[in-house]
Tab-separated table of C-alpha atoms in Angstrom:
chain	number	residue	atom	x	y	z
A	1	ASN	CA	-29.930	-6.069	96.507
A	2	ALA	CA	-31.889	-8.619	98.552
A	3	GLY	CA	-35.399	-7.272	97.782
A	4	VAL	CA	-37.970	-8.619	100.234
A	5	THR	CA	-36.772	-11.116	102.827
A	6	GLN	CA	-39.096	-13.155	105.021
A	7	THR	CA	-38.109	-15.046	108.129
A	8	PRO	CA	-38.617	-17.784	109.056
A	9	LYS	CA	-39.276	-19.845	105.939
A	10	PHE	CA	-40.988	-22.677	107.790
A	11	ARG	CA	-42.565	-22.996	111.223
A	12	VAL	CA	-44.741	-25.457	113.089
A	13	LEU	CA	-46.739	-24.101	116.006
A	14	LYS	CA	-48.979	-25.691	118.567
A	15	THR	CA	-52.477	-24.314	118.976
A	16	GLY	CA	-52.397	-21.327	121.312
A	17	GLN	CA	-48.760	-20.468	120.787
A	18	SER	CA	-47.719	-17.067	119.496
A	19	MET	CA	-45.131	-16.046	116.951
A	20	THR	CA	-43.937	-13.161	114.826
A	21	LEU	CA	-43.144	-13.251	111.144
A	22	LEU	CA	-40.612	-10.735	109.945
A	23	CYS	CA	-40.568	-9.016	106.569
A	24	ALA	CA	-37.640	-6.817	105.630
A	25	GLN	CA	-37.168	-4.845	102.415
A	26	ASP	CA	-34.140	-2.879	101.330
A	27	MET	CA	-35.714	-0.995	98.424
A	28	ASN	CA	-37.017	1.971	100.409
A	29	HIS	CA	-40.590	1.107	99.466
A	30	GLU	CA	-43.300	3.012	101.257
A	31	TYR	CA	-46.086	0.458	101.084
A	32	MET	CA	-45.924	-3.033	102.566
A	33	TYR	CA	-48.465	-5.845	102.731
A	34	TRP	CA	-49.093	-9.211	104.348
A	35	TYR	CA	-51.086	-11.842	102.467
A	36	ARG	CA	-52.006	-15.411	103.164
A	37	GLN	CA	-52.315	-17.979	100.413
A	38	ASP	CA	-54.653	-20.936	100.713
A	39	PRO	CA	-55.528	-23.537	98.061
A	40	GLY	CA	-58.349	-22.419	95.796
A	41	MET	CA	-58.588	-19.007	97.455
A	42	GLY	CA	-55.746	-17.096	95.899
A	43	LEU	CA	-54.055	-14.487	98.047
A	44	ARG	CA	-56.001	-12.610	100.669
A	45	LEU	CA	-54.827	-9.409	102.291
A	46	ILE	CA	-54.343	-9.554	106.049
A	47	HIS	CA	-52.916	-6.110	106.890
A	48	TYR	CA	-51.017	-3.411	105.108
A	49	SER	CA	-48.986	-0.303	105.814
A	50	VAL	CA	-48.665	2.900	103.825
A	51	GLY	CA	-45.703	4.181	105.791
A	52	GLU	CA	-43.650	3.944	108.935
A	53	GLY	CA	-45.843	3.921	112.000
A	54	THR	CA	-49.093	3.308	110.107
A	55	THR	CA	-51.032	0.078	109.592
A	56	ALA	CA	-54.483	-0.849	108.337
A	57	LYS	CA	-56.697	-3.907	108.175
A	58	GLY	CA	-57.154	-5.894	105.034
A	59	GLU	CA	-59.681	-8.541	104.096
A	60	VAL	CA	-58.854	-11.158	106.769
A	61	PRO	CA	-57.271	-9.376	109.784
A	62	ASP	CA	-58.785	-11.372	112.664
A	63	GLY	CA	-56.232	-13.192	114.791
A	64	TYR	CA	-53.309	-11.146	113.462
A	65	ASN	CA	-51.543	-7.979	114.502
A	66	VAL	CA	-48.894	-5.974	112.691
A	67	SER	CA	-46.357	-3.291	113.377
A	68	ARG	CA	-44.210	-1.037	111.210
A	69	LEU	CA	-41.806	0.677	113.566
A	70	LYS	CA	-39.170	1.037	110.876
A	71	LYS	CA	-39.789	1.735	107.209
A	72	GLN	CA	-37.925	-1.345	106.089
A	73	ASN	CA	-39.622	-3.823	108.421
A	74	PHE	CA	-43.193	-5.079	108.638
A	75	LEU	CA	-43.967	-7.606	111.356
A	76	LEU	CA	-46.937	-9.952	111.429
A	77	GLY	CA	-47.908	-11.407	114.791
A	78	LEU	CA	-50.129	-14.323	115.663
A	79	GLU	CA	-51.355	-13.861	119.211
A	80	SER	CA	-52.828	-17.316	119.771
A	81	ALA	CA	-52.341	-19.597	116.813
A	82	ALA	CA	-55.246	-21.674	115.518
A	83	PRO	CA	-55.265	-24.515	112.964
A	84	SER	CA	-57.220	-22.209	110.612
A	85	GLN	CA	-54.100	-20.072	110.391
A	86	THR	CA	-52.186	-22.875	108.716
A	87	SER	CA	-51.199	-21.216	105.464
A	88	VAL	CA	-48.404	-19.778	103.390
A	89	TYR	CA	-47.772	-16.154	104.251
A	90	PHE	CA	-46.359	-13.679	101.771
A	91	CYS	CA	-45.031	-10.217	102.357
A	92	ALA	CA	-44.924	-7.689	99.531
A	93	SER	CA	-43.825	-4.119	99.050
A	94	ARG	CA	-44.570	-1.470	96.488
A	95	ARG	CA	-43.453	1.992	95.429
A	96	LEU	CA	-44.573	4.936	93.334
A	97	ARG	CA	-42.085	5.586	90.546
A	98	ASP	CA	-42.443	8.468	88.091
A	99	ARG	CA	-46.049	8.828	89.262
A	100	VAL	CA	-46.845	5.248	88.262
A	101	TRP	CA	-47.218	2.458	90.763
A	102	ASP	CA	-44.912	-0.496	90.331
A	103	GLY	CA	-46.161	-4.004	90.860
A	104	TYR	CA	-45.577	-5.813	94.088
A	105	THR	CA	-42.209	-7.247	94.986
A	106	PHE	CA	-42.870	-10.434	96.933
A	107	GLY	CA	-40.898	-12.301	99.511
A	108	SER	CA	-40.413	-16.035	99.135
A	109	GLY	CA	-43.035	-16.890	101.734
A	110	THR	CA	-43.355	-18.460	105.170
A	111	ARG	CA	-45.034	-21.838	105.408
A	112	LEU	CA	-46.800	-22.052	108.762
A	113	THR	CA	-48.462	-25.146	110.155
A	114	VAL	CA	-50.530	-24.988	113.326
A	115	VAL	CA	-51.198	-28.342	114.953
B	1	ALA	CA	-66.099	-3.002	94.666
B	2	GLN	CA	-63.255	-4.636	92.864
B	3	SER	CA	-62.855	-8.301	92.100
B	4	VAL	CA	-60.965	-10.600	89.816
B	5	THR	CA	-62.298	-13.753	88.199
B	6	GLN	CA	-60.026	-16.293	86.615
B	7	LEU	CA	-61.957	-18.750	84.486
B	8	GLY	CA	-60.627	-22.254	84.850
B	9	SER	CA	-58.687	-23.262	87.929
B	10	HIS	CA	-56.778	-25.825	85.856
B	11	VAL	CA	-55.701	-25.529	82.233
B	12	SER	CA	-53.793	-28.165	80.268
B	13	VAL	CA	-52.095	-27.544	76.942
B	14	SER	CA	-49.724	-29.533	74.785
B	15	GLU	CA	-46.175	-28.383	74.395
B	16	GLY	CA	-46.056	-25.950	71.491
B	17	ALA	CA	-49.759	-25.102	71.680
B	18	LEU	CA	-51.301	-21.729	72.410
B	19	VAL	CA	-51.666	-20.773	76.054
B	20	LEU	CA	-54.751	-18.728	76.977
B	21	LEU	CA	-55.496	-17.901	80.592
B	22	ARG	CA	-58.597	-15.834	81.193
B	23	CYS	CA	-59.027	-12.964	83.609
B	24	ASN	CA	-61.998	-10.664	84.080
B	25	TYR	CA	-62.140	-7.869	86.591
B	26	SER	CA	-64.542	-5.401	88.049
B	27	SER	CA	-63.402	-1.973	89.081
B	28	SER	CA	-65.076	1.343	89.712
B	29	VAL	CA	-62.043	3.322	88.578
B	30	PRO	CA	-59.377	2.786	85.912
B	31	PRO	CA	-57.415	-0.173	87.154
B	32	TYR	CA	-53.864	-1.301	87.057
B	33	LEU	CA	-53.765	-4.941	85.964
B	34	PHE	CA	-51.103	-7.539	86.581
B	35	TRP	CA	-50.238	-11.145	85.928
B	36	TYR	CA	-47.988	-13.027	88.312
B	37	VAL	CA	-46.507	-16.511	88.040
B	38	GLN	CA	-45.731	-18.807	90.940
B	39	TYR	CA	-43.542	-21.864	90.590
B	40	PRO	CA	-43.848	-24.631	93.201
B	41	ASN	CA	-42.698	-23.597	96.662
B	42	GLN	CA	-41.681	-20.156	95.478
B	43	GLY	CA	-42.948	-16.614	95.745
B	44	LEU	CA	-44.808	-14.722	93.057
B	45	GLN	CA	-42.953	-13.196	90.131
B	46	LEU	CA	-44.298	-10.381	87.980
B	47	LEU	CA	-45.010	-11.464	84.395
B	48	LEU	CA	-46.436	-8.236	83.043
B	49	LYS	CA	-48.530	-5.232	83.945
B	50	TYR	CA	-50.900	-2.725	82.427
B	51	THR	CA	-51.009	0.762	83.899
B	52	THR	CA	-51.713	3.260	81.126
B	53	GLY	CA	-51.050	3.595	77.428
B	54	ALA	CA	-50.833	0.693	75.001
B	55	THR	CA	-53.424	-1.939	75.769
B	56	LEU	CA	-51.305	-4.849	74.531
B	57	VAL	CA	-48.510	-5.442	76.963
B	58	LYS	CA	-45.616	-7.816	76.635
B	59	GLY	CA	-44.000	-9.543	79.536
B	60	ILE	CA	-41.261	-11.971	80.324
B	61	ASN	CA	-40.925	-15.484	78.903
B	62	GLY	CA	-42.924	-14.656	75.764
B	63	PHE	CA	-46.203	-13.881	77.518
B	64	GLU	CA	-48.464	-11.004	76.611
B	65	ALA	CA	-51.862	-9.714	77.659
B	66	GLU	CA	-54.394	-7.313	76.239
B	67	PHE	CA	-56.470	-4.912	78.284
B	68	LYS	CA	-59.987	-4.732	76.853
B	69	LYS	CA	-61.974	-2.148	78.725
B	70	SER	CA	-65.264	-2.945	76.983
B	71	GLU	CA	-64.977	-6.576	78.031
B	72	THR	CA	-63.322	-5.853	81.407
B	73	SER	CA	-60.791	-8.500	80.528
B	74	PHE	CA	-57.034	-8.966	80.739
B	75	HIS	CA	-56.369	-12.401	79.256
B	76	LEU	CA	-52.857	-13.830	79.244
B	77	THR	CA	-51.519	-15.541	76.134
B	78	LYS	CA	-48.399	-17.212	74.837
B	79	PRO	CA	-48.179	-18.510	71.258
B	80	SER	CA	-46.257	-21.684	72.041
B	81	ALA	CA	-46.209	-23.407	75.424
B	82	HIS	CA	-42.979	-24.700	76.880
B	83	MET	CA	-42.587	-27.286	79.595
B	84	SER	CA	-41.067	-24.628	81.834
B	85	ASP	CA	-44.352	-22.665	81.712
B	86	ALA	CA	-46.028	-25.151	84.037
B	87	ALA	CA	-46.901	-23.097	87.114
B	88	GLU	CA	-49.700	-21.260	88.907
B	89	TYR	CA	-50.764	-17.959	87.372
B	90	PHE	CA	-52.508	-15.153	89.200
B	91	CYS	CA	-54.291	-12.143	87.787
B	92	ALA	CA	-54.520	-9.076	90.015
B	93	VAL	CA	-56.162	-5.672	89.939
B	94	SER	CA	-55.090	-2.557	91.780
B	95	GLU	CA	-57.127	0.610	92.052
B	96	THR	CA	-54.664	3.411	92.366
B	97	ARG	CA	-57.112	5.888	93.816
B	98	ARG	CA	-57.848	3.739	96.819
B	99	THR	CA	-55.951	4.140	100.046
B	100	GLY	CA	-53.313	1.465	100.292
B	101	ASN	CA	-53.291	0.654	96.594
B	102	GLN	CA	-53.540	-2.993	97.463
B	103	PHE	CA	-53.894	-5.743	94.947
B	104	TYR	CA	-56.916	-7.988	94.682
B	105	PHE	CA	-56.009	-11.397	93.334
B	106	GLY	CA	-57.901	-13.993	91.420
B	107	THR	CA	-57.942	-17.519	92.760
B	108	GLY	CA	-55.297	-18.634	90.316
B	109	THR	CA	-55.014	-20.928	87.309
B	110	SER	CA	-52.740	-23.937	87.387
B	111	LEU	CA	-51.160	-24.522	83.983
B	112	THR	CA	-50.054	-28.009	83.010
B	113	VAL	CA	-47.980	-28.510	79.857
B	114	ILE	CA	-48.231	-31.946	78.310
B	115	PRO	CA	-45.178	-33.241	76.432
């Protein structure tokens, strides 16, 4: 059982380039989330999805797009990378079990540097 | 609006001493509360959670936390610190009645254990 898998683990982009981060979970979780982690700021929600084909904005959505075409995958896209998007990105998923929400299951993160 | 405040971005304790990491939250509805630990260059791992029921919850690695509604607090404790406890700790709140059920994280507390 792999849990939540993020690819790639590391990436360096030039300003203006685009890329897609992939999050895949094999736990049949309904809800999925993308966060960014920056020093002194904790984790901030970028976008989330409550089911296949649905997405919603979080706290810091500007400059990012997402898609959830399949239940197990949640993609985060950077259309035109900026140095301010240098960060560590975490994907998480969550499920309702016995009418109680579990905690998040996190991926191991993607460290992105934009130069 | 919901928010999480972690008092002290850096905490140092001697090996064998009590660990106390503070977390206060604000929430308009009964919250779910969580503590996560992050070791260097890794993802976040669930330490413990409060959903309903007993207000003192026990987690992994000897940690526990007590939900105090009157104080809107969820402080994390461990009776005796071990060198392996050195890590970043995040408190999070989730309001289950909100669409998306997303977590809101504190800014984290870095724990240093002194030999």
